[in-house]
């Protein structure tokens, strides 16, 4: 199939804006709990009225500070309660939020501040403030700077005490569906990041047509724990969707405490990148092996996967149902408890999860819905959901979105989720969105006869071997990363005689694995790159990955690196995408060595 679309279930009126949903919650549901904030290890309830008052107070402070309707305000912080307050306050002041990843370098901060013309900034801590101050000469429009850890919320609220409510009403009246809501800068795997112009209408169309598909989880009885960066469009959309559906929102800024926070907050729904789900699975498997129950876990995993697959082909037989019920008591319940005990589902985005893990999680009672989209499409342009689920795909197009496969295999998207354009970059906008309104994603894929989309690679990342074979590296990389000892990998082979790979080891997974082999848990990674036991594990992982491709596309050789690919060393973007050009430049000698023998 070359094109598929689903009719919109919600249209956005010209005068609608994101501030309307909060105003409605405050007016009609003010005493209901809207959010929970963690203080001193305890989760404290915040009603919609309390949240709305804080938003209004901060918005007045921004007005008093000179922020005008349409001005851009930069926001740099981890995922925390104040992020959501500030985001809605910026909108309430009639302004535009410009998210900055809290890990961004001073050079990246300077570019975003200068390119967006930000007139004010709110950052999380003193370190961020110092970085902003160090680049002020490159951002001539930048005015006041506030620090969350220095009580930015209180400072702004006090500063705006004399601003009347009528001023906020006037600011809100300037907003409509076509008003700019946010400038989100792309991760910049190549070149300077571009600012994606997402309007109030983009967000309203996305959540209006998307949240109904998730109504089993996103509702007044549900709760959502946010831990991926709110600077990322997916977390931002889910935040807005939770306000629309009155789903209770919680935040956790440090994933090191994620399991504790999941246990304390007990969400019904989470969103994460595939690496989180891989780690949940691999950690559980490693613990079982450490307790001498590895074979039981493996059998339980097999039953979960088989049970899930059976749901797509008429349901499980009696024996499989009995085994599934047994392992639900012995194994699956403990895994659900690790997610807080109430988690019914999750969204995975950013990269493919893989069919095996998709079926495993559905089999243990936590369905992970994969979707697909980009910053330019206000997050999800397609998604799996209860009414249309096909594990291994990224679902059907969202209602109101059309998907098309171009002659060269590129996925094109059109609909109310597509951005207005790139900020002050007409050439880039014209290259991305054609005259008929189709956004060119740069991804390669296919649409099956039922409208489900499958991503097979990136257009710019297709490798062409010396023999002329086209190879999509993502297929192999995703399967390799699923192995518990693998942290990152990059498949190489462009204009080479065969396909090969560079692999890094997962420092968190190694200690348990080493102990299971009767070896010191603190063995340095450097001593393991040529270790026979490690190589045996990776040989099996490569063989498993190669099952997904033809012989001509298979990995023939690989090399283990002592250095991981991380955001800190500039090899991953903040959304954990691989910066291929950076990795290839840094490890060019290792690549050459793969082909030298």
Coordinates of C-alpha atoms in Angstrom, one line a residue:
X1 CA 0.0 0.0 0.0
X2 CA 1.3 3.5 -0.9
X3 CA -1.0 5.7 1.1
X4 CA -3.3 5.4 4.2
X5 CA -5.2 7.9 6.3
X6 CA -7.7 7.9 9.2
X7 CA -10.4 10.6 9.4
X8 CA -9.9 13.2 12.1
X9 CA -12.1 12.7 15.2
X10 CA -11.4 16.2 16.5
X11 CA -11.0 19.5 14.7
X12 CA -9.4 22.6 16.2
X13 CA -11.2 25.9 16.1
X14 CA -9.3 29.1 15.0
X15 CA -9.6 30.7 18.5
X16 CA -8.6 27.7 20.6
X17 CA -5.3 27.7 22.6
X18 CA -3.5 25.4 25.1
X19 CA -4.4 27.7 28.0
X20 CA -8.1 26.9 27.5
X21 CA -7.8 23.4 28.9
X22 CA -6.1 24.6 32.1
X23 CA -8.7 27.4 32.6
X24 CA -11.4 24.8 32.2
X25 CA -9.8 22.4 34.7
X26 CA -9.5 25.3 37.3
X27 CA -13.0 26.5 36.8
X28 CA -14.8 23.2 36.7
X29 CA -12.6 20.7 38.5
X30 CA -10.5 23.0 40.8
X31 CA -10.6 20.7 43.9
X32 CA -9.5 17.6 42.0
X33 CA -5.9 16.5 42.2
X34 CA -4.1 17.4 39.0
X35 CA -0.5 16.8 39.8
X36 CA 1.7 15.4 42.6
X37 CA 5.0 16.8 43.6
X38 CA 7.8 15.0 45.4
X39 CA 9.0 16.7 48.5
X40 CA 11.3 15.1 51.1
X41 CA 10.6 11.6 49.7
X42 CA 6.8 12.0 49.8
X43 CA 4.3 12.6 47.0
X44 CA 2.1 15.6 47.8
X45 CA -1.1 16.4 46.0
X46 CA -1.6 19.6 44.0
X47 CA -5.2 20.5 42.9
X48 CA -5.9 22.0 39.6
X49 CA -6.8 25.3 41.4
X50 CA -3.5 25.4 43.2
X51 CA -1.6 24.6 40.0
X52 CA -3.6 27.3 38.1
X53 CA -2.8 29.9 40.8
X54 CA 0.9 29.1 40.5
X55 CA 0.8 29.3 36.7
X56 CA -1.0 32.7 36.9
X57 CA 1.4 34.0 39.5
X58 CA 4.4 33.1 37.3
X59 CA 2.8 34.5 34.2
X60 CA 2.2 37.8 35.9
X61 CA 5.9 37.8 36.9
X62 CA 6.9 37.3 33.3
X63 CA 4.6 40.2 32.2
X64 CA 6.2 42.4 34.9
X65 CA 9.6 41.4 33.7
X66 CA 8.8 42.8 30.3
X67 CA 7.9 39.6 28.4
X68 CA 5.5 40.6 25.6
X69 CA 3.0 38.5 23.7
X70 CA 4.9 36.4 21.1
X71 CA 8.3 36.8 22.9
X72 CA 10.4 33.7 23.2
X73 CA 11.3 32.5 26.7
X74 CA 14.0 29.8 27.1
X75 CA 13.5 27.0 29.6
X76 CA 16.3 24.7 30.6
X77 CA 15.7 22.1 33.3
X78 CA 15.3 18.5 34.0
X79 CA 11.8 16.9 34.1
X80 CA 10.3 18.4 37.3
X81 CA 7.1 20.0 38.5
X82 CA 8.3 23.6 37.9
X83 CA 8.9 22.8 34.2
X84 CA 5.2 22.3 33.8
X85 CA 4.3 25.4 35.8
X86 CA 6.7 27.5 33.8
X87 CA 5.5 26.1 30.4
X88 CA 1.9 26.9 31.1
X89 CA 2.9 30.3 32.6
X90 CA 4.8 31.3 29.5
X91 CA 1.7 30.4 27.4
X92 CA -0.5 32.3 29.7
X93 CA 1.6 35.3 29.3
X94 CA 1.1 35.0 25.5
X95 CA 4.7 34.0 25.0
X96 CA 6.5 31.1 23.3
X97 CA 8.4 28.4 25.2
X98 CA 11.9 27.5 23.9
X99 CA 13.0 24.2 25.6
X100 CA 16.8 23.6 26.1
X101 CA 18.1 20.2 27.2
X102 CA 19.7 20.5 30.6
X103 CA 22.7 18.8 29.3
X104 CA 23.3 21.2 26.4
X105 CA 26.7 22.7 26.1
X106 CA 27.3 26.5 26.3
X107 CA 27.8 26.6 22.5
X108 CA 24.4 24.8 22.0
X109 CA 22.7 27.2 24.5
X110 CA 24.2 30.2 22.7
X111 CA 22.9 29.1 19.3
X112 CA 19.4 28.4 20.6
X113 CA 19.2 31.7 22.5
X114 CA 20.5 33.7 19.6
X115 CA 18.6 32.0 16.8
X116 CA 15.3 32.1 18.7
X117 CA 15.8 35.7 19.9
X118 CA 14.8 34.7 23.4
X119 CA 14.1 37.7 25.6
X120 CA 14.2 35.9 28.9
X121 CA 15.4 32.6 30.3
X122 CA 14.6 30.2 33.2
X123 CA 17.2 27.6 34.1
X124 CA 17.4 24.9 36.7
X125 CA 20.6 25.7 38.6
X126 CA 23.6 28.0 39.0
X127 CA 25.7 26.0 36.6
X128 CA 23.1 26.6 33.8
X129 CA 22.9 30.3 34.8
X130 CA 26.7 30.6 34.5
X131 CA 26.6 29.0 31.0
X132 CA 23.9 31.5 29.9
X133 CA 25.8 34.5 31.3
X134 CA 29.0 33.3 29.5
X135 CA 27.2 33.6 26.1
X136 CA 25.1 36.7 26.6
X137 CA 27.2 38.6 24.1
X138 CA 26.0 36.1 21.4
X139 CA 22.3 36.6 22.4
X140 CA 21.7 40.3 22.2
X141 CA 17.9 40.0 22.8
X142 CA 18.3 38.2 26.1
X143 CA 17.0 40.0 29.2
X144 CA 16.3 38.6 32.7
X145 CA 17.5 35.2 33.8
X146 CA 15.8 33.2 36.6
X147 CA 17.1 30.0 38.4
X148 CA 14.6 27.4 39.6
X149 CA 16.8 26.3 42.5
X150 CA 16.9 29.9 43.6
X151 CA 13.1 30.0 43.8
X152 CA 12.4 31.3 40.3
X153 CA 8.7 30.5 40.8
X154 CA 8.5 32.5 44.0
X155 CA 10.6 35.4 42.6
X156 CA 8.4 35.7 39.5
X157 CA 5.2 35.4 41.5
X158 CA 6.3 38.2 43.9
X159 CA 7.4 40.4 41.0
X160 CA 4.0 40.1 39.3
X161 CA 1.9 40.8 42.4
X162 CA 0.6 44.1 41.0
X163 CA -0.3 42.8 37.5
X164 CA -4.1 42.5 37.3
X165 CA -5.9 39.4 36.2
X166 CA -7.3 41.4 33.3
X167 CA -3.8 41.6 31.8
X168 CA -3.6 37.8 31.7
X169 CA -7.0 37.7 30.1
X170 CA -5.8 40.1 27.5
X171 CA -2.7 38.0 26.9
X172 CA -4.7 34.9 26.5
X173 CA -6.9 36.7 24.0
X174 CA -3.9 37.2 21.7
X175 CA -3.6 33.4 21.3
X176 CA -5.3 31.2 18.7
X177 CA -4.7 27.9 16.9
X178 CA -2.2 29.6 14.6
X179 CA -0.2 31.2 17.4
X180 CA 3.3 29.8 17.9
X181 CA 3.4 27.7 21.1
X182 CA 7.0 26.5 21.1
X183 CA 10.2 26.4 19.2
X184 CA 11.8 23.0 19.7
X185 CA 15.3 22.7 18.3
X186 CA 16.1 19.4 16.5
X187 CA 18.7 17.2 18.0
X188 CA 21.2 18.2 15.4
X189 CA 22.8 14.8 14.4
X190 CA 24.2 16.8 11.5
X191 CA 24.7 20.6 11.3
X192 CA 23.1 23.3 13.4
X193 CA 19.8 22.5 15.1
X194 CA 16.8 24.0 13.5
X195 CA 13.9 25.5 15.4
X196 CA 10.6 23.6 14.7
X197 CA 7.6 26.0 14.9
X198 CA 4.8 24.1 16.6
X199 CA 1.6 26.0 17.1
X200 CA -1.2 25.8 19.7
X201 CA -3.2 24.2 16.9
X202 CA -0.5 21.5 16.3
X203 CA -0.6 20.5 20.0
X204 CA -4.4 20.6 20.2
X205 CA -4.8 18.5 17.0
X206 CA -2.3 16.0 18.4
X207 CA -3.8 15.5 21.8
X208 CA -7.4 15.9 20.5
X209 CA -7.0 13.1 18.1
X210 CA -4.5 11.0 20.1
X211 CA -5.7 10.9 23.6
X212 CA -8.9 9.2 22.8
X213 CA -6.9 6.2 21.6
X214 CA -5.3 6.0 25.0
X215 CA -8.4 6.5 27.1
X216 CA -7.9 3.2 29.0
X217 CA -4.8 4.9 30.7
X218 CA -5.2 8.7 30.2
X219 CA -8.3 9.5 32.3
X220 CA -9.4 10.9 35.6
X221 CA -8.6 7.7 37.4
X222 CA -5.2 7.4 35.7
X223 CA -1.7 8.8 36.5
X224 CA 1.3 9.5 34.4
X225 CA 4.9 9.6 35.6
X226 CA 7.1 11.7 33.4
X227 CA 10.8 11.0 33.4
X228 CA 12.1 11.5 29.9
X229 CA 13.1 15.2 29.2
X230 CA 10.3 17.6 28.8
X231 CA 12.5 19.3 26.3
X232 CA 11.6 16.4 24.1
X233 CA 8.4 16.8 22.1
X234 CA 7.0 13.4 23.2
X235 CA 7.1 14.1 26.9
X236 CA 5.7 17.6 26.2
X237 CA 2.7 16.2 24.3
X238 CA 1.9 13.7 27.0
X239 CA 2.1 16.5 29.6
X240 CA -0.5 18.5 27.6
X241 CA -2.5 15.4 27.0
X242 CA -2.6 14.7 30.7
X243 CA -3.9 18.2 31.4
X244 CA -6.6 17.7 28.7
X245 CA -7.7 14.3 30.1
X246 CA -7.2 15.3 33.8
X247 CA -4.7 12.5 34.3
X248 CA -2.6 13.0 37.4
X249 CA 0.9 14.1 36.5
X250 CA 4.1 13.3 38.4
X251 CA 7.7 14.1 37.5
X252 CA 11.0 12.4 38.4
X253 CA 14.2 14.3 37.3
X254 CA 16.7 11.5 38.0
X255 CA 16.3 8.1 36.4
X256 CA 18.8 6.7 38.9
X257 CA 15.8 6.8 41.3
X258 CA 13.3 5.6 38.8
X259 CA 12.4 2.3 40.4
X260 CA 11.8 4.0 43.8
X261 CA 9.8 6.7 42.1
X262 CA 7.7 4.2 40.2
X263 CA 7.0 2.3 43.5
X264 CA 6.0 5.5 45.3
X265 CA 4.0 7.2 42.6
X266 CA 2.4 4.0 41.2
X267 CA 1.5 5.3 37.7
X268 CA -1.0 3.6 35.4
X269 CA 0.9 4.8 32.4
X270 CA 4.5 5.7 31.5
X271 CA 6.5 6.7 28.4
X272 CA 10.1 5.9 27.7
X273 CA 12.6 5.1 25.1
X274 CA 13.3 1.4 24.2
X275 CA 16.5 1.4 26.3
X276 CA 14.4 1.6 29.5
X277 CA 12.3 -1.4 28.6
X278 CA 15.5 -3.3 27.5
X279 CA 17.0 -2.6 30.9
X280 CA 13.9 -3.7 32.8
X281 CA 14.0 -7.0 30.9
X282 CA 17.8 -7.5 31.2
X283 CA 17.9 -6.6 34.9
X284 CA 15.1 -9.0 35.7
X285 CA 16.9 -11.8 33.7
X286 CA 20.2 -11.0 35.3
X287 CA 18.7 -11.1 38.8
X288 CA 17.0 -14.4 38.1
X289 CA 20.2 -15.9 36.9
X290 CA 22.0 -14.6 40.0
X291 CA 19.4 -16.3 42.2
X292 CA 19.8 -19.6 40.3
X293 CA 16.4 -19.1 38.6
X294 CA 17.6 -18.2 35.1
X295 CA 15.9 -21.2 33.4
X296 CA 12.6 -20.4 35.1
X297 CA 12.8 -16.8 33.9
X298 CA 13.7 -17.9 30.4
X299 CA 10.7 -20.2 30.3
X300 CA 8.4 -17.5 31.8
X301 CA 9.6 -15.1 29.1
X302 CA 8.9 -17.6 26.3
X303 CA 5.4 -18.2 27.7
X304 CA 4.7 -14.5 27.9
X305 CA 5.9 -14.0 24.2
X306 CA 3.9 -17.0 23.0
X307 CA 0.8 -15.9 24.9
X308 CA 1.0 -12.4 23.4
X309 CA 1.5 -13.8 19.9
X310 CA -1.5 -16.1 20.4
X311 CA -3.7 -13.0 21.1
X312 CA -3.3 -12.1 17.4
X313 CA -4.2 -15.5 16.1
X314 CA -7.4 -16.4 18.0
X315 CA -6.2 -16.6 21.5
X316 CA -4.1 -19.0 23.6
X317 CA -4.9 -22.7 24.0
X318 CA -5.6 -24.3 27.4
X319 CA -2.0 -25.4 28.1
X320 CA -0.6 -22.0 27.3
X321 CA -3.3 -20.3 29.4
X322 CA -2.4 -22.5 32.4
X323 CA 1.3 -21.8 32.0
X324 CA 0.7 -18.1 31.6
X325 CA -1.4 -18.0 34.8
X326 CA 1.3 -19.9 36.7
X327 CA 4.0 -17.6 35.7
X328 CA 1.8 -14.6 36.3
X329 CA 1.9 -15.5 40.0
X330 CA 5.6 -16.5 40.0
X331 CA 7.2 -14.0 37.7
X332 CA 5.0 -11.4 36.0
X333 CA 3.5 -10.0 39.1
X334 CA 7.0 -9.1 40.4
X335 CA 7.8 -7.4 37.2
X336 CA 4.6 -5.3 37.3
X337 CA 5.4 -4.5 41.0
X338 CA 8.8 -3.0 39.8
X339 CA 6.7 -0.6 37.7
X340 CA 4.6 0.4 40.7
X341 CA 2.0 -2.3 40.6
X342 CA -0.7 -0.3 38.8
X343 CA 1.0 0.2 35.4
X344 CA -1.3 -1.0 32.6
X345 CA 0.6 0.3 29.6
X346 CA 3.4 2.4 28.2
X347 CA 4.4 4.3 25.1
X348 CA 7.8 3.6 23.6
X349 CA 9.3 6.1 21.1
X350 CA 12.5 7.3 19.7
X351 CA 13.6 4.0 18.2
X352 CA 12.1 0.6 17.5
X353 CA 11.4 -1.6 20.5
X354 CA 11.5 -4.9 18.6
X355 CA 8.8 -7.6 18.4
X356 CA 10.3 -9.8 21.1
X357 CA 10.2 -7.2 23.8
X358 CA 6.8 -5.9 22.6
X359 CA 5.3 -9.4 22.9
X360 CA 7.1 -10.0 26.3
X361 CA 5.7 -6.8 27.9
X362 CA 2.2 -7.5 26.6
X363 CA 2.5 -11.0 27.9
X364 CA 3.3 -9.8 31.4
X365 CA 0.3 -7.5 31.4
X366 CA 1.9 -4.1 30.5
X367 CA 1.3 -3.4 26.8
X368 CA 3.9 -1.2 25.3
X369 CA 2.5 0.8 22.4
X370 CA 5.0 1.9 19.8
X371 CA 4.4 5.0 17.8
X372 CA 6.2 7.1 15.2
X373 CA 6.8 10.7 14.7
X374 CA 9.3 13.5 14.8
X375 CA 9.6 16.9 16.4
X376 CA 8.3 18.3 13.1
X377 CA 5.1 16.3 13.5
X378 CA 4.4 17.3 17.2
X379 CA 5.5 13.8 18.3
X380 CA 3.2 10.9 17.2
X381 CA 2.0 10.8 13.6
X382 CA 1.1 7.1 14.0
X383 CA 0.6 4.9 17.1
X384 CA -0.6 1.5 18.1
X385 CA -3.5 1.4 20.5
X386 CA -6.1 -1.0 21.9
X387 CA -8.3 -0.6 18.9
X388 CA -5.5 -1.2 16.3
X389 CA -2.4 -3.0 17.6
X390 CA 0.2 -4.8 15.6
X391 CA 3.4 -5.4 17.5
X392 CA 6.5 -4.8 15.4
X393 CA 4.9 -1.9 13.6
X394 CA 4.5 1.8 14.7
X395 CA 0.8 1.6 14.2
X396 CA -1.7 3.3 11.9
X397 CA -1.7 7.1 11.2
X398 CA -3.3 9.2 13.9
X399 CA -6.8 10.3 13.1
X400 CA -6.5 13.3 10.8
X401 CA -3.0 12.3 9.5
X402 CA -2.2 10.8 6.1
X403 CA 0.9 8.7 5.4
X404 CA 2.3 8.0 2.0
X405 CA 5.3 6.0 0.7
X406 CA 7.2 7.9 -2.0
X407 CA 8.7 6.2 -5.0
X408 CA 12.1 5.9 -3.2
X409 CA 10.5 4.4 -0.1
X410 CA 10.5 7.6 2.0
X411 CA 7.6 8.1 4.4
X412 CA 5.7 11.3 3.8
X413 CA 3.2 12.7 6.3
X414 CA 0.4 15.3 6.1
X415 CA -2.1 16.6 8.6
X416 CA -2.7 18.9 11.5
X417 CA 0.3 17.6 13.4
X418 CA 2.8 18.9 10.8
X419 CA 4.8 21.9 12.0
X420 CA 4.3 25.4 10.5
X421 CA 8.0 25.4 9.4
X422 CA 11.5 26.0 10.6
X423 CA 12.1 29.2 12.4
X424 CA 13.4 31.9 10.1
X425 CA 14.6 29.3 7.6
X426 CA 12.5 29.3 4.5
X427 CA 14.9 27.2 2.5
X428 CA 14.9 24.3 5.0
X429 CA 11.1 24.6 5.3
X430 CA 10.7 24.3 1.5
X431 CA 13.0 21.3 1.4
X432 CA 11.0 19.5 4.2
X433 CA 7.4 20.4 3.3
X434 CA 6.4 20.2 -0.4
X435 CA 3.7 22.4 -2.0
X436 CA 1.0 19.8 -1.4
X437 CA 1.7 19.9 2.4
X438 CA 3.5 16.6 2.6
X439 CA 6.3 16.5 5.2
X440 CA 9.4 14.5 4.0
X441 CA 10.5 12.6 7.1
X442 CA 13.8 11.2 5.8
X443 CA 12.7 7.7 7.1
X444 CA 12.3 4.7 4.9
X445 CA 9.3 2.4 5.5
X446 CA 6.3 0.6 4.2
X447 CA 2.5 0.5 4.9
X448 CA 0.8 -2.9 5.0
X449 CA -2.7 -3.6 3.6
X450 CA -4.3 -2.7 7.0
X451 CA -2.5 0.7 7.2
X452 CA 0.1 -0.3 9.8
X453 CA 3.5 1.5 9.2
X454 CA 6.8 -0.3 9.6
X455 CA 10.1 1.7 9.7
X456 CA 13.0 0.1 7.9
X457 CA 15.7 2.8 8.0
X458 CA 16.8 6.3 7.5
X459 CA 17.1 7.6 4.0
X460 CA 20.5 9.3 4.7
X461 CA 21.8 6.3 6.6
X462 CA 21.4 3.6 4.0
X463 CA 24.7 1.9 3.5
X464 CA 25.6 0.7 0.0
X465 CA 28.2 -2.0 0.0
X466 CA 30.9 -2.3 -2.6
X467 CA 28.8 -5.0 -4.2
X468 CA 25.9 -2.6 -4.6
X469 CA 23.7 -4.0 -1.8
X470 CA 21.5 -1.4 0.1
X471 CA 21.6 -2.0 3.8
X472 CA 19.5 -0.2 6.5
X473 CA 21.7 -0.3 9.6
X474 CA 18.9 0.4 12.1
X475 CA 17.5 -3.1 11.7
X476 CA 20.7 -4.7 12.9
X477 CA 21.6 -2.0 15.5
X478 CA 18.2 -2.3 17.2
X479 CA 18.5 -6.1 17.5
X480 CA 22.1 -5.9 18.8
X481 CA 21.2 -3.3 21.4
X482 CA 18.6 -5.6 22.8
X483 CA 21.3 -7.9 24.2
X484 CA 21.9 -7.2 27.9
X485 CA 25.7 -6.7 27.5
X486 CA 25.4 -4.2 24.6
X487 CA 25.0 -0.5 25.3
X488 CA 25.4 1.0 21.9
X489 CA 26.5 -0.1 18.4
X490 CA 27.0 1.3 14.9
X491 CA 26.8 -0.8 11.8
X492 CA 29.3 0.2 9.1
X493 CA 30.0 -0.9 5.5
X494 CA 29.3 1.9 3.1
X495 CA 31.3 1.3 -0.1
X496 CA 33.0 -1.6 1.8
X497 CA 33.1 -5.3 0.8
X498 CA 30.9 -6.4 3.7
X499 CA 28.9 -5.2 6.7
X500 CA 30.6 -4.8 10.1
X501 CA 29.9 -3.2 13.5
X502 CA 31.4 -1.4 16.4
X503 CA 29.9 -2.4 19.7
X504 CA 30.1 -0.9 23.2
X505 CA 29.5 -2.7 26.5
X506 CA 26.8 -1.8 29.1
X507 CA 28.7 -0.8 32.3
X508 CA 25.5 -1.3 34.4
X509 CA 24.9 -4.8 33.2
X510 CA 28.5 -6.1 33.4
X511 CA 28.8 -6.5 37.2
X512 CA 25.9 -9.0 37.6
X513 CA 27.0 -10.8 34.4
X514 CA 30.6 -11.1 35.7
X515 CA 29.5 -12.4 39.1
X516 CA 27.4 -15.0 37.3
X517 CA 30.6 -16.2 35.7
X518 CA 32.4 -16.3 39.0
X519 CA 34.6 -13.3 38.2
X520 CA 35.2 -9.9 39.9
X521 CA 32.3 -7.6 39.4
X522 CA 34.6 -4.6 39.1
X523 CA 36.6 -5.9 36.2
X524 CA 37.4 -2.9 34.0
X525 CA 35.7 -2.6 30.6
X526 CA 39.1 -2.3 29.0
X527 CA 40.0 -5.8 30.1
X528 CA 36.8 -7.2 28.5
X529 CA 36.9 -6.0 25.0
X530 CA 38.7 -9.2 23.8
X531 CA 37.5 -11.5 26.6
X532 CA 36.4 -14.9 25.3
X533 CA 33.3 -15.1 27.4
X534 CA 32.2 -11.6 26.3
X535 CA 32.9 -12.6 22.7
X536 CA 30.8 -15.7 23.0
X537 CA 27.9 -13.6 24.2
X538 CA 28.3 -11.1 21.4
X539 CA 28.8 -13.8 18.8
X540 CA 25.3 -15.1 19.8
X541 CA 23.9 -11.5 19.7
X542 CA 25.3 -10.9 16.2
X543 CA 24.0 -14.2 15.0
X544 CA 20.5 -13.3 16.4
X545 CA 20.6 -9.8 14.8
X546 CA 21.7 -11.4 11.4
X547 CA 18.5 -13.5 11.4
X548 CA 16.6 -10.4 10.5
X549 CA 18.5 -9.8 7.2
X550 CA 19.8 -11.5 4.2
X551 CA 23.3 -13.0 4.0
X552 CA 24.5 -10.1 2.0
X553 CA 23.3 -7.6 4.7
X554 CA 24.6 -9.6 7.7
X555 CA 27.4 -8.5 10.0
X556 CA 30.5 -10.4 9.2
X557 CA 32.9 -8.8 11.7
X558 CA 32.6 -6.6 14.8
X559 CA 34.9 -4.9 17.2
X560 CA 34.3 -4.1 20.9
X561 CA 35.2 -0.6 22.0
X562 CA 36.4 0.3 25.5
X563 CA 34.6 3.7 25.2
X564 CA 30.8 3.9 25.2
X565 CA 28.8 6.3 23.0
X566 CA 27.2 8.9 25.3
X567 CA 25.7 12.3 25.3
X568 CA 28.6 13.6 27.5
X569 CA 31.2 12.7 24.9
X570 CA 29.1 14.1 22.1
X571 CA 28.3 10.8 20.3
X572 CA 24.6 10.8 21.2
X573 CA 22.0 13.5 21.0
X574 CA 20.0 14.4 24.1
X575 CA 17.2 12.1 22.8
X576 CA 19.8 9.3 22.6
X577 CA 20.1 9.2 18.8
X578 CA 23.5 8.2 17.4
X579 CA 25.6 11.0 15.8
X580 CA 27.0 8.8 13.1
X581 CA 29.4 11.3 11.7
X582 CA 31.0 12.0 15.1
X583 CA 31.3 8.3 15.9
X584 CA 32.8 7.5 12.5
X585 CA 35.3 10.3 12.8
X586 CA 36.3 9.3 16.3
X587 CA 36.7 5.6 15.6
X588 CA 37.9 5.7 12.0
X589 CA 41.1 3.6 12.9
X590 CA 38.9 0.9 14.5
X591 CA 36.7 0.8 11.4
X592 CA 39.7 0.6 9.1
X593 CA 41.0 -2.3 11.3
X594 CA 37.8 -4.2 10.6
X595 CA 38.6 -4.3 6.9
X596 CA 42.4 -4.6 7.1
X597 CA 42.6 -8.3 7.7

